[in-house]
JSON list of C-alpha atoms in Angstrom, two decimals:
[
{"chain": "A", "resi": 213, "resn": "MET", "atom": "CA", "xyz": [-78.40, 85.62, -59.73]},
{"chain": "A", "resi": 214, "resn": "THR", "atom": "CA", "xyz": [-76.42, 85.64, -56.50]},
{"chain": "A", "resi": 215, "resn": "ARG", "atom": "CA", "xyz": [-78.03, 85.97, -53.11]},
{"chain": "A", "resi": 216, "resn": "ALA", "atom": "CA", "xyz": [-79.17, 89.49, -52.41]},
{"chain": "A", "resi": 217, "resn": "LYS", "atom": "CA", "xyz": [-76.88, 91.88, -50.58]},
{"chain": "A", "resi": 218, "resn": "GLU", "atom": "CA", "xyz": [-78.15, 94.11, -47.83]},
{"chain": "A", "resi": 219, "resn": "VAL", "atom": "CA", "xyz": [-78.97, 97.66, -48.85]},
{"chain": "A", "resi": 220, "resn": "ALA", "atom": "CA", "xyz": [-78.35, 100.48, -46.39]},
{"chain": "A", "resi": 221, "resn": "ASN", "atom": "CA", "xyz": [-81.16, 102.59, -47.76]},
{"chain": "A", "resi": 222, "resn": "PRO", "atom": "CA", "xyz": [-83.25, 100.76, -50.34]},
{"chain": "A", "resi": 223, "resn": "SER", "atom": "CA", "xyz": [-85.45, 103.81, -50.91]},
{"chain": "A", "resi": 224, "resn": "ASP", "atom": "CA", "xyz": [-82.46, 105.50, -52.55]},
{"chain": "A", "resi": 225, "resn": "ARG", "atom": "CA", "xyz": [-82.31, 102.91, -55.28]},
{"chain": "A", "resi": 226, "resn": "TRP", "atom": "CA", "xyz": [-85.72, 101.84, -56.45]},
{"chain": "A", "resi": 227, "resn": "TRP", "atom": "CA", "xyz": [-86.17, 99.41, -59.28]},
{"chain": "A", "resi": 228, "resn": "ARG", "atom": "CA", "xyz": [-84.79, 100.54, -62.55]},
{"chain": "A", "resi": 229, "resn": "GLN", "atom": "CA", "xyz": [-86.34, 97.77, -64.47]},
{"chain": "A", "resi": 230, "resn": "GLY", "atom": "CA", "xyz": [-87.00, 94.17, -64.41]},
{"chain": "A", "resi": 231, "resn": "PRO", "atom": "CA", "xyz": [-89.12, 91.95, -62.52]},
{"chain": "A", "resi": 232, "resn": "VAL", "atom": "CA", "xyz": [-89.66, 92.07, -59.00]},
{"chain": "A", "resi": 233, "resn": "ILE", "atom": "CA", "xyz": [-92.68, 90.81, -57.36]},
{"chain": "A", "resi": 234, "resn": "ALA", "atom": "CA", "xyz": [-92.73, 93.70, -55.39]},
{"chain": "A", "resi": 235, "resn": "ALA", "atom": "CA", "xyz": [-92.39, 96.84, -56.87]},
{"chain": "A", "resi": 236, "resn": "SER", "atom": "CA", "xyz": [-92.29, 97.80, -60.22]},
{"chain": "A", "resi": 237, "resn": "VAL", "atom": "CA", "xyz": [-95.51, 96.54, -60.53]},
{"chain": "A", "resi": 238, "resn": "ILE", "atom": "CA", "xyz": [-96.90, 94.72, -63.27]},
{"chain": "A", "resi": 239, "resn": "GLY", "atom": "CA", "xyz": [-96.67, 96.20, -66.51]},
{"chain": "A", "resi": 240, "resn": "GLY", "atom": "CA", "xyz": [-98.86, 98.48, -65.73]},
{"chain": "A", "resi": 241, "resn": "GLY", "atom": "CA", "xyz": [-96.94, 96.68, -63.89]},
{"chain": "A", "resi": 242, "resn": "VAL", "atom": "CA", "xyz": [-96.76, 94.23, -61.18]},
{"chain": "A", "resi": 243, "resn": "LEU", "atom": "CA", "xyz": [-94.84, 91.92, -59.31]},
{"chain": "A", "resi": 244, "resn": "VAL", "atom": "CA", "xyz": [-93.86, 94.96, -58.90]},
{"chain": "A", "resi": 245, "resn": "GLY", "atom": "CA", "xyz": [-90.78, 95.20, -60.55]},
{"chain": "A", "resi": 246, "resn": "LEU", "atom": "CA", "xyz": [-91.14, 92.04, -62.22]},
{"chain": "A", "resi": 247, "resn": "LEU", "atom": "CA", "xyz": [-93.88, 93.63, -62.31]},
{"chain": "A", "resi": 248, "resn": "ALA", "atom": "CA", "xyz": [-92.61, 96.06, -64.41]},
{"chain": "A", "resi": 249, "resn": "PRO", "atom": "CA", "xyz": [-90.08, 97.16, -66.78]},
{"chain": "A", "resi": 250, "resn": "PRO", "atom": "CA", "xyz": [-91.00, 100.73, -66.46]},
{"chain": "A", "resi": 251, "resn": "VAL", "atom": "CA", "xyz": [-88.38, 102.87, -64.80]},
{"chain": "A", "resi": 252, "resn": "PHE", "atom": "CA", "xyz": [-89.20, 103.37, -61.14]},
{"chain": "A", "resi": 253, "resn": "ARG", "atom": "CA", "xyz": [-87.26, 106.14, -59.51]},
{"chain": "A", "resi": 254, "resn": "THR", "atom": "CA", "xyz": [-89.57, 107.15, -56.68]},
{"chain": "A", "resi": 255, "resn": "PRO", "atom": "CA", "xyz": [-90.29, 104.56, -53.99]},
{"chain": "A", "resi": 256, "resn": "PRO", "atom": "CA", "xyz": [-93.92, 103.84, -53.16]},
{"chain": "A", "resi": 257, "resn": "ALA", "atom": "CA", "xyz": [-95.47, 104.39, -49.78]},
{"chain": "A", "resi": 258, "resn": "THR", "atom": "CA", "xyz": [-93.56, 102.85, -46.92]},
{"chain": "A", "resi": 259, "resn": "THR", "atom": "CA", "xyz": [-96.40, 100.51, -46.01]},
{"chain": "A", "resi": 260, "resn": "PRO", "atom": "CA", "xyz": [-98.26, 98.25, -48.45]},
{"chain": "A", "resi": 261, "resn": "VAL", "atom": "CA", "xyz": [-101.86, 99.25, -49.02]},
{"chain": "A", "resi": 262, "resn": "ILE", "atom": "CA", "xyz": [-104.45, 96.80, -47.71]},
{"chain": "A", "resi": 263, "resn": "VAL", "atom": "CA", "xyz": [-106.71, 96.05, -50.63]},
{"chain": "A", "resi": 264, "resn": "ARG", "atom": "CA", "xyz": [-110.29, 94.95, -50.27]},
{"chain": "A", "resi": 265, "resn": "THR", "atom": "CA", "xyz": [-111.28, 91.36, -49.65]},
{"chain": "A", "resi": 266, "resn": "THR", "atom": "CA", "xyz": [-114.66, 89.68, -49.38]},
{"chain": "A", "resi": 267, "resn": "ALA", "atom": "CA", "xyz": [-113.80, 87.57, -46.33]},
{"chain": "A", "resi": 268, "resn": "ARG", "atom": "CA", "xyz": [-114.64, 88.92, -42.91]},
{"chain": "A", "resi": 269, "resn": "ALA", "atom": "CA", "xyz": [-111.80, 89.28, -40.45]},
{"chain": "A", "resi": 270, "resn": "GLY", "atom": "CA", "xyz": [-113.38, 86.76, -38.10]},
{"chain": "A", "resi": 271, "resn": "GLN", "atom": "CA", "xyz": [-113.23, 84.12, -40.82]},
{"chain": "A", "resi": 272, "resn": "MET", "atom": "CA", "xyz": [-109.55, 84.60, -41.54]},
{"chain": "A", "resi": 273, "resn": "VAL", "atom": "CA", "xyz": [-106.81, 82.41, -40.10]},
{"chain": "A", "resi": 274, "resn": "SER", "atom": "CA", "xyz": [-103.89, 84.79, -39.71]},
{"chain": "A", "resi": 275, "resn": "THR", "atom": "CA", "xyz": [-101.00, 82.34, -39.94]},
{"chain": "A", "resi": 276, "resn": "PRO", "atom": "CA", "xyz": [-101.94, 79.02, -41.56]},
{"chain": "A", "resi": 277, "resn": "GLN", "atom": "CA", "xyz": [-99.18, 76.45, -41.63]},
{"chain": "A", "resi": 278, "resn": "VAL", "atom": "CA", "xyz": [-97.69, 75.76, -45.07]},
{"chain": "A", "resi": 279, "resn": "SER", "atom": "CA", "xyz": [-95.36, 72.84, -45.68]},
{"chain": "A", "resi": 280, "resn": "PHE", "atom": "CA", "xyz": [-92.94, 72.94, -48.60]},
{"chain": "A", "resi": 281, "resn": "ALA", "atom": "CA", "xyz": [-92.50, 69.18, -48.64]},
{"chain": "A", "resi": 282, "resn": "GLY", "atom": "CA", "xyz": [-92.95, 67.99, -52.21]},
{"chain": "A", "resi": 283, "resn": "VAL", "atom": "CA", "xyz": [-92.64, 71.50, -53.65]},
{"chain": "A", "resi": 284, "resn": "SER", "atom": "CA", "xyz": [-90.16, 71.83, -56.52]},
{"chain": "A", "resi": 285, "resn": "TRP", "atom": "CA", "xyz": [-88.75, 75.02, -58.05]},
{"chain": "A", "resi": 286, "resn": "HIS", "atom": "CA", "xyz": [-88.45, 75.46, -61.81]},
{"chain": "A", "resi": 287, "resn": "ASP", "atom": "CA", "xyz": [-87.19, 78.26, -64.02]},
{"chain": "A", "resi": 288, "resn": "TYR", "atom": "CA", "xyz": [-89.77, 80.53, -65.63]},
{"chain": "A", "resi": 289, "resn": "HIS", "atom": "CA", "xyz": [-87.88, 82.84, -67.99]},
{"chain": "A", "resi": 290, "resn": "GLY", "atom": "CA", "xyz": [-85.28, 83.60, -65.34]},
{"chain": "A", "resi": 291, "resn": "VAL", "atom": "CA", "xyz": [-87.52, 83.44, -62.25]},
{"chain": "A", "resi": 292, "resn": "LEU", "atom": "CA", "xyz": [-87.64, 80.34, -60.04]},
{"chain": "A", "resi": 293, "resn": "LEU", "atom": "CA", "xyz": [-91.28, 79.45, -59.29]},
{"chain": "A", "resi": 294, "resn": "PRO", "atom": "CA", "xyz": [-92.68, 76.78, -56.93]},
{"chain": "A", "resi": 295, "resn": "TYR", "atom": "CA", "xyz": [-94.78, 73.84, -58.15]},
{"chain": "A", "resi": 296, "resn": "SER", "atom": "CA", "xyz": [-96.73, 71.21, -56.22]},
{"chain": "A", "resi": 297, "resn": "ALA", "atom": "CA", "xyz": [-98.35, 68.05, -57.57]},
{"chain": "A", "resi": 298, "resn": "GLU", "atom": "CA", "xyz": [-100.98, 68.36, -54.84]},
{"chain": "A", "resi": 299, "resn": "ASP", "atom": "CA", "xyz": [-101.68, 72.10, -54.77]},
{"chain": "A", "resi": 300, "resn": "GLY", "atom": "CA", "xyz": [-100.84, 73.32, -58.26]},
{"chain": "A", "resi": 301, "resn": "PRO", "atom": "CA", "xyz": [-100.56, 74.65, -60.76]},
{"chain": "A", "resi": 302, "resn": "ARG", "atom": "CA", "xyz": [-102.12, 71.64, -62.48]},
{"chain": "A", "resi": 303, "resn": "ASP", "atom": "CA", "xyz": [-102.31, 73.22, -65.94]},
{"chain": "A", "resi": 304, "resn": "THR", "atom": "CA", "xyz": [-99.28, 75.03, -67.36]},
{"chain": "A", "resi": 305, "resn": "ALA", "atom": "CA", "xyz": [-100.13, 74.89, -71.06]},
{"chain": "A", "resi": 306, "resn": "SER", "atom": "CA", "xyz": [-99.19, 77.86, -73.26]},
{"chain": "A", "resi": 307, "resn": "ASP", "atom": "CA", "xyz": [-96.87, 79.28, -70.59]},
{"chain": "A", "resi": 308, "resn": "LEU", "atom": "CA", "xyz": [-99.88, 79.98, -68.32]},
{"chain": "A", "resi": 309, "resn": "ALA", "atom": "CA", "xyz": [-100.69, 78.48, -64.91]},
{"chain": "A", "resi": 310, "resn": "SER", "atom": "CA", "xyz": [-104.02, 77.53, -63.37]},
{"chain": "A", "resi": 311, "resn": "GLY", "atom": "CA", "xyz": [-105.63, 74.84, -61.24]},
{"chain": "A", "resi": 312, "resn": "PHE", "atom": "CA", "xyz": [-104.75, 75.51, -57.61]},
{"chain": "A", "resi": 313, "resn": "ALA", "atom": "CA", "xyz": [-106.00, 73.66, -54.54]},
{"chain": "A", "resi": 314, "resn": "ARG", "atom": "CA", "xyz": [-108.38, 75.28, -52.09]},
{"chain": "A", "resi": 315, "resn": "THR", "atom": "CA", "xyz": [-105.73, 75.20, -49.37]},
{"chain": "A", "resi": 316, "resn": "PRO", "atom": "CA", "xyz": [-103.31, 77.72, -47.85]},
{"chain": "A", "resi": 317, "resn": "ARG", "atom": "CA", "xyz": [-100.48, 76.36, -49.98]},
{"chain": "A", "resi": 318, "resn": "GLY", "atom": "CA", "xyz": [-102.69, 76.45, -53.05]},
{"chain": "A", "resi": 319, "resn": "ALA", "atom": "CA", "xyz": [-103.49, 80.12, -52.38]},
{"chain": "A", "resi": 320, "resn": "LEU", "atom": "CA", "xyz": [-99.81, 80.94, -51.89]},
{"chain": "A", "resi": 321, "resn": "LEU", "atom": "CA", "xyz": [-98.81, 79.24, -55.13]},
{"chain": "A", "resi": 322, "resn": "ALA", "atom": "CA", "xyz": [-101.67, 80.92, -56.99]},
{"chain": "A", "resi": 323, "resn": "ALA", "atom": "CA", "xyz": [-100.61, 84.36, -55.77]},
{"chain": "A", "resi": 324, "resn": "ILE", "atom": "CA", "xyz": [-97.07, 83.79, -57.01]},
{"chain": "A", "resi": 325, "resn": "HIS", "atom": "CA", "xyz": [-97.90, 82.29, -60.39]},
{"chain": "A", "resi": 326, "resn": "ILE", "atom": "CA", "xyz": [-100.72, 84.67, -61.28]},
{"chain": "A", "resi": 327, "resn": "ALA", "atom": "CA", "xyz": [-98.83, 87.79, -60.17]},
{"chain": "A", "resi": 328, "resn": "VAL", "atom": "CA", "xyz": [-95.73, 86.78, -62.11]},
{"chain": "A", "resi": 329, "resn": "ARG", "atom": "CA", "xyz": [-97.62, 85.95, -65.29]},
{"chain": "A", "resi": 330, "resn": "ALA", "atom": "CA", "xyz": [-99.68, 89.15, -65.11]},
{"chain": "A", "resi": 331, "resn": "ASN", "atom": "CA", "xyz": [-96.44, 91.00, -65.81]},
{"chain": "A", "resi": 332, "resn": "VAL", "atom": "CA", "xyz": [-95.95, 92.95, -69.04]},
{"chain": "A", "resi": 333, "resn": "GLN", "atom": "CA", "xyz": [-92.48, 91.44, -69.38]},
{"chain": "A", "resi": 334, "resn": "TRP", "atom": "CA", "xyz": [-93.65, 88.09, -70.76]},
{"chain": "A", "resi": 335, "resn": "GLY", "atom": "CA", "xyz": [-95.73, 89.57, -73.57]},
{"chain": "A", "resi": 336, "resn": "SER", "atom": "CA", "xyz": [-99.43, 89.86, -74.31]},
{"chain": "A", "resi": 337, "resn": "ASP", "atom": "CA", "xyz": [-99.81, 86.14, -75.03]},
{"chain": "A", "resi": 338, "resn": "VAL", "atom": "CA", "xyz": [-99.16, 85.54, -71.33]},
{"chain": "A", "resi": 339, "resn": "PHE", "atom": "CA", "xyz": [-100.33, 88.62, -69.41]},
{"chain": "A", "resi": 340, "resn": "GLY", "atom": "CA", "xyz": [-103.48, 88.98, -71.55]},
{"chain": "A", "resi": 341, "resn": "PRO", "atom": "CA", "xyz": [-105.16, 85.65, -70.77]},
{"chain": "A", "resi": 342, "resn": "THR", "atom": "CA", "xyz": [-103.76, 85.68, -67.24]},
{"chain": "A", "resi": 343, "resn": "ILE", "atom": "CA", "xyz": [-105.43, 88.96, -66.33]},
{"chain": "A", "resi": 344, "resn": "GLU", "atom": "CA", "xyz": [-108.59, 88.20, -68.32]},
{"chain": "A", "resi": 345, "resn": "ARG", "atom": "CA", "xyz": [-109.15, 84.80, -66.72]},
{"chain": "A", "resi": 346, "resn": "GLN", "atom": "CA", "xyz": [-107.40, 84.92, -63.36]},
{"chain": "A", "resi": 347, "resn": "VAL", "atom": "CA", "xyz": [-107.64, 88.49, -62.08]},
{"chain": "A", "resi": 348, "resn": "THR", "atom": "CA", "xyz": [-110.94, 89.61, -60.61]},
{"chain": "A", "resi": 349, "resn": "GLY", "atom": "CA", "xyz": [-112.50, 92.68, -59.01]},
{"chain": "A", "resi": 350, "resn": "PRO", "atom": "CA", "xyz": [-113.84, 96.02, -60.26]},
{"chain": "A", "resi": 351, "resn": "ASP", "atom": "CA", "xyz": [-110.41, 97.22, -61.39]},
{"chain": "A", "resi": 352, "resn": "ALA", "atom": "CA", "xyz": [-109.39, 94.15, -63.40]},
{"chain": "A", "resi": 353, "resn": "SER", "atom": "CA", "xyz": [-110.26, 95.71, -66.76]},
{"chain": "A", "resi": 354, "resn": "THR", "atom": "CA", "xyz": [-108.33, 98.87, -65.85]},
{"chain": "A", "resi": 355, "resn": "LEU", "atom": "CA", "xyz": [-105.30, 96.76, -64.98]},
{"chain": "A", "resi": 356, "resn": "LEU", "atom": "CA", "xyz": [-105.52, 94.91, -68.29]},
{"chain": "A", "resi": 357, "resn": "ASP", "atom": "CA", "xyz": [-105.81, 98.15, -70.28]},
{"chain": "A", "resi": 358, "resn": "ALA", "atom": "CA", "xyz": [-102.83, 99.68, -68.46]},
{"chain": "A", "resi": 359, "resn": "THR", "atom": "CA", "xyz": [-100.71, 96.58, -69.02]},
{"chain": "A", "resi": 360, "resn": "ARG", "atom": "CA", "xyz": [-101.58, 96.50, -72.71]},
{"chain": "A", "resi": 361, "resn": "ARG", "atom": "CA", "xyz": [-100.62, 100.16, -73.10]},
{"chain": "A", "resi": 362, "resn": "ALA", "atom": "CA", "xyz": [-97.33, 99.55, -71.31]},
{"chain": "A", "resi": 363, "resn": "TYR", "atom": "CA", "xyz": [-96.60, 96.60, -73.59]},
{"chain": "A", "resi": 364, "resn": "GLU", "atom": "CA", "xyz": [-97.25, 98.62, -76.74]},
{"chain": "A", "resi": 365, "resn": "ARG", "atom": "CA", "xyz": [-94.89, 101.29, -75.44]},
{"chain": "A", "resi": 366, "resn": "LEU", "atom": "CA", "xyz": [-92.13, 98.84, -74.63]},
{"chain": "A", "resi": 367, "resn": "LYS", "atom": "CA", "xyz": [-92.22, 96.20, -77.35]},
{"chain": "A", "resi": 368, "resn": "GLY", "atom": "CA", "xyz": [-90.75, 98.39, -80.08]},
{"chain": "A", "resi": 369, "resn": "ASP", "atom": "CA", "xyz": [-90.51, 96.44, -83.34]},
{"chain": "A", "resi": 370, "resn": "ARG", "atom": "CA", "xyz": [-90.96, 93.04, -81.69]},
{"chain": "A", "resi": 371, "resn": "PRO", "atom": "CA", "xyz": [-93.88, 90.98, -83.05]},
{"chain": "A", "resi": 372, "resn": "ASP", "atom": "CA", "xyz": [-97.17, 91.12, -81.16]},
{"chain": "A", "resi": 373, "resn": "GLY", "atom": "CA", "xyz": [-97.16, 88.76, -78.20]},
{"chain": "A", "resi": 374, "resn": "ALA", "atom": "CA", "xyz": [-93.35, 88.58, -77.98]},
{"chain": "A", "resi": 375, "resn": "MET", "atom": "CA", "xyz": [-91.60, 88.49, -74.62]},
{"chain": "A", "resi": 376, "resn": "LEU", "atom": "CA", "xyz": [-89.72, 91.68, -73.73]},
{"chain": "A", "resi": 377, "resn": "SER", "atom": "CA", "xyz": [-86.89, 90.11, -71.72]},
{"chain": "A", "resi": 378, "resn": "ARG", "atom": "CA", "xyz": [-86.01, 87.48, -69.15]},
{"chain": "A", "resi": 379, "resn": "GLY", "atom": "CA", "xyz": [-86.66, 88.07, -65.48]},
{"chain": "A", "resi": 380, "resn": "TYR", "atom": "CA", "xyz": [-84.06, 88.98, -62.89]},
{"chain": "A", "resi": 381, "resn": "VAL", "atom": "CA", "xyz": [-85.78, 88.49, -59.57]},
{"chain": "A", "resi": 382, "resn": "VAL", "atom": "CA", "xyz": [-85.63, 86.14, -56.62]},
{"chain": "A", "resi": 383, "resn": "LEU", "atom": "CA", "xyz": [-88.69, 85.30, -54.53]},
{"chain": "A", "resi": 384, "resn": "GLU", "atom": "CA", "xyz": [-87.35, 85.19, -50.99]},
{"chain": "A", "resi": 385, "resn": "ALA", "atom": "CA", "xyz": [-90.16, 85.03, -48.44]},
{"chain": "A", "resi": 386, "resn": "PHE", "atom": "CA", "xyz": [-93.82, 85.58, -47.59]},
{"chain": "A", "resi": 387, "resn": "ARG", "atom": "CA", "xyz": [-96.08, 86.42, -44.67]},
{"chain": "A", "resi": 388, "resn": "TRP", "atom": "CA", "xyz": [-99.79, 85.80, -44.27]},
{"chain": "A", "resi": 389, "resn": "GLN", "atom": "CA", "xyz": [-102.18, 88.64, -43.59]},
{"chain": "A", "resi": 390, "resn": "GLY", "atom": "CA", "xyz": [-105.10, 86.25, -43.47]},
{"chain": "A", "resi": 391, "resn": "TYR", "atom": "CA", "xyz": [-106.56, 83.10, -45.01]},
{"chain": "A", "resi": 392, "resn": "SER", "atom": "CA", "xyz": [-109.92, 81.39, -45.33]},
{"chain": "A", "resi": 393, "resn": "PRO", "atom": "CA", "xyz": [-111.31, 78.97, -47.94]},
{"chain": "A", "resi": 394, "resn": "GLU", "atom": "CA", "xyz": [-112.99, 81.98, -49.57]},
{"chain": "A", "resi": 395, "resn": "ALA", "atom": "CA", "xyz": [-110.21, 84.60, -49.53]},
{"chain": "A", "resi": 396, "resn": "ALA", "atom": "CA", "xyz": [-106.55, 85.06, -48.74]},
{"chain": "A", "resi": 397, "resn": "SER", "atom": "CA", "xyz": [-104.14, 87.94, -48.22]},
{"chain": "A", "resi": 398, "resn": "LEU", "atom": "CA", "xyz": [-100.35, 87.75, -48.07]},
{"chain": "A", "resi": 399, "resn": "ASP", "atom": "CA", "xyz": [-97.16, 89.74, -48.52]},
{"chain": "A", "resi": 400, "resn": "LEU", "atom": "CA", "xyz": [-94.37, 88.57, -50.82]},
{"chain": "A", "resi": 401, "resn": "VAL", "atom": "CA", "xyz": [-90.75, 89.66, -50.56]},
{"chain": "A", "resi": 402, "resn": "SER", "atom": "CA", "xyz": [-88.67, 89.69, -53.71]},
{"chain": "A", "resi": 403, "resn": "ALA", "atom": "CA", "xyz": [-85.18, 90.85, -54.59]},
{"chain": "A", "resi": 404, "resn": "GLY", "atom": "CA", "xyz": [-83.80, 92.23, -57.82]},
{"chain": "A", "resi": 405, "resn": "PRO", "atom": "CA", "xyz": [-80.92, 94.24, -59.28]},
{"chain": "A", "resi": 406, "resn": "GLY", "atom": "CA", "xyz": [-80.57, 97.91, -58.37]},
{"chain": "A", "resi": 407, "resn": "ASP", "atom": "CA", "xyz": [-77.95, 100.54, -59.11]},
{"chain": "A", "resi": 408, "resn": "SER", "atom": "CA", "xyz": [-74.23, 99.70, -58.95]},
{"chain": "A", "resi": 409, "resn": "ASP", "atom": "CA", "xyz": [-74.87, 95.94, -58.91]},
{"chain": "A", "resi": 410, "resn": "VAL", "atom": "CA", "xyz": [-76.50, 96.15, -55.49]},
{"chain": "A", "resi": 411, "resn": "THR", "atom": "CA", "xyz": [-79.58, 94.03, -54.93]},
{"chain": "A", "resi": 412, "resn": "VAL", "atom": "CA", "xyz": [-82.68, 95.72, -53.53]},
{"chain": "A", "resi": 413, "resn": "ARG", "atom": "CA", "xyz": [-85.77, 94.20, -51.99]},
{"chain": "A", "resi": 414, "resn": "ALA", "atom": "CA", "xyz": [-89.44, 95.05, -51.89]},
{"chain": "A", "resi": 415, "resn": "VAL", "atom": "CA", "xyz": [-92.55, 93.63, -50.27]},
{"chain": "A", "resi": 416, "resn": "ALA", "atom": "CA", "xyz": [-95.90, 93.61, -52.06]},
{"chain": "A", "resi": 417, "resn": "ARG", "atom": "CA", "xyz": [-99.34, 92.64, -50.85]},
{"chain": "A", "resi": 418, "resn": "PHE", "atom": "CA", "xyz": [-101.58, 90.35, -52.86]},
{"chain": "A", "resi": 419, "resn": "GLN", "atom": "CA", "xyz": [-105.15, 89.27, -52.19]},
{"chain": "A", "resi": 420, "resn": "LEU", "atom": "CA", "xyz": [-107.07, 86.37, -53.66]},
{"chain": "A", "resi": 421, "resn": "GLN", "atom": "CA", "xyz": [-110.63, 85.11, -53.88]},
{"chain": "A", "resi": 422, "resn": "TRP", "atom": "CA", "xyz": [-111.88, 81.59, -54.48]},
{"chain": "A", "resi": 423, "resn": "GLN", "atom": "CA", "xyz": [-114.05, 81.85, -57.57]},
{"chain": "A", "resi": 424, "resn": "ASP", "atom": "CA", "xyz": [-115.38, 79.34, -60.10]},
{"chain": "A", "resi": 425, "resn": "GLY", "atom": "CA", "xyz": [-113.30, 76.49, -58.73]},
{"chain": "A", "resi": 426, "resn": "ASP", "atom": "CA", "xyz": [-109.90, 78.24, -58.58]},
{"chain": "A", "resi": 427, "resn": "TRP", "atom": "CA", "xyz": [-108.04, 81.06, -56.88]},
{"chain": "A", "resi": 428, "resn": "ARG", "atom": "CA", "xyz": [-108.23, 84.48, -58.57]},
{"chain": "A", "resi": 429, "resn": "LEU", "atom": "CA", "xyz": [-105.99, 87.45, -57.83]},
{"chain": "A", "resi": 430, "resn": "LEU", "atom": "CA", "xyz": [-107.82, 90.60, -56.79]},
{"chain": "A", "resi": 431, "resn": "ALA", "atom": "CA", "xyz": [-106.91, 93.55, -58.99]},
{"chain": "A", "resi": 432, "resn": "PRO", "atom": "CA", "xyz": [-105.40, 96.49, -57.09]},
{"chain": "A", "resi": 433, "resn": "PRO", "atom": "CA", "xyz": [-107.38, 99.69, -56.57]},
{"chain": "A", "resi": 434, "resn": "GLY", "atom": "CA", "xyz": [-107.30, 101.87, -59.67]},
{"chain": "A", "resi": 435, "resn": "GLY", "atom": "CA", "xyz": [-105.73, 99.09, -61.71]},
{"chain": "A", "resi": 436, "resn": "THR", "atom": "CA", "xyz": [-102.19, 99.88, -60.56]},
{"chain": "A", "resi": 437, "resn": "TRP", "atom": "CA", "xyz": [-99.91, 97.94, -58.19]},
{"chain": "A", "resi": 438, "resn": "VAL", "atom": "CA", "xyz": [-97.77, 100.89, -57.19]},
{"chain": "A", "resi": 439, "resn": "GLY", "atom": "CA", "xyz": [-99.57, 101.47, -53.90]},
{"chain": "A", "resi": 440, "resn": "THR", "atom": "CA", "xyz": [-99.31, 97.83, -52.84]},
{"chain": "A", "resi": 441, "resn": "ALA", "atom": "CA", "xyz": [-95.50, 97.72, -52.56]},
{"chain": "A", "resi": 442, "resn": "ALA", "atom": "CA", "xyz": [-92.80, 99.13, -50.33]},
{"chain": "A", "resi": 443, "resn": "PRO", "atom": "CA", "xyz": [-89.03, 98.79, -49.91]},
{"chain": "A", "resi": 444, "resn": "VAL", "atom": "CA", "xyz": [-87.81, 96.35, -47.27]},
{"chain": "A", "resi": 445, "resn": "ASP", "atom": "CA", "xyz": [-84.31, 95.87, -45.85]},
{"chain": "A", "resi": 446, "resn": "SER", "atom": "CA", "xyz": [-84.35, 92.09, -45.52]},
{"chain": "A", "resi": 447, "resn": "PRO", "atom": "CA", "xyz": [-86.68, 89.07, -45.39]},
{"chain": "A", "resi": 448, "resn": "ASP", "atom": "CA", "xyz": [-86.25, 88.83, -41.62]},
{"chain": "A", "resi": 449, "resn": "GLY", "atom": "CA", "xyz": [-89.61, 88.39, -39.94]},
{"chain": "A", "resi": 450, "resn": "TYR", "atom": "CA", "xyz": [-91.07, 86.64, -42.99]},
{"chain": "A", "resi": 451, "resn": "VAL", "atom": "CA", "xyz": [-91.31, 82.92, -43.77]},
{"chain": "A", "resi": 452, "resn": "ARG", "atom": "CA", "xyz": [-88.41, 82.22, -46.09]},
{"chain": "A", "resi": 453, "resn": "PHE", "atom": "CA", "xyz": [-88.88, 80.00, -49.12]},
{"chain": "A", "resi": 454, "resn": "PRO", "atom": "CA", "xyz": [-86.67, 76.93, -48.78]},
{"chain": "A", "resi": 455, "resn": "SER", "atom": "CA", "xyz": [-85.40, 76.98, -52.38]},
{"chain": "A", "resi": 456, "resn": "GLY", "atom": "CA", "xyz": [-86.56, 80.13, -54.13]},
{"chain": "A", "resi": 457, "resn": "GLY", "atom": "CA", "xyz": [-83.85, 82.38, -52.81]},
{"chain": "A", "resi": 458, "resn": "ALA", "atom": "CA", "xyz": [-81.01, 79.93, -53.28]}
]
């Protein structure tokens, strides 16, 4: 995929399909867009919703430093994802990803890998165990049910567990909302194909909790990611990934 072009009015062309960590929202959709193959014609709210977190504001470091030294990017069904020998994921068996360090970089990598794999696009063999084991909060079961329903609608005559399609999204940048060893909140900017071969961007907010020795993604309110994403003109003002958008 070529580098994203600027869009004069991204709200006019919201994701048609495909994966975008920002807006189509996972299967029930997340990574929003990546998040979700469902057709998305109406843009979400202009500002991402701040979802709940267990960490108090006073405990959060707003802009922890994250080095990308030693981070490599590898293809995951069409999406380049970051990997670190130090911060994870340490276990990638069965197309899943777990085992992240209790560090800012570990939280960032966990947010990316869990959100991507929670997408309906990769099939129930991936999004099922990802949401069951790595998504937490009171709305996790609702998210899983919604993603399963979306998968049944979209898979047609494919065998159970089969992937729906490859991804067409670029992870471009991020920005911290807060971090502590117990919880983290960050925004991710992604870009994907829109109408007339023009690339559109979205920003989505993800929150994590440290639980049972690993980072877990907090399920969005109501089990839907739609309210956590918004269109964005460019990644300016965010920390750009050194290799993901190349």
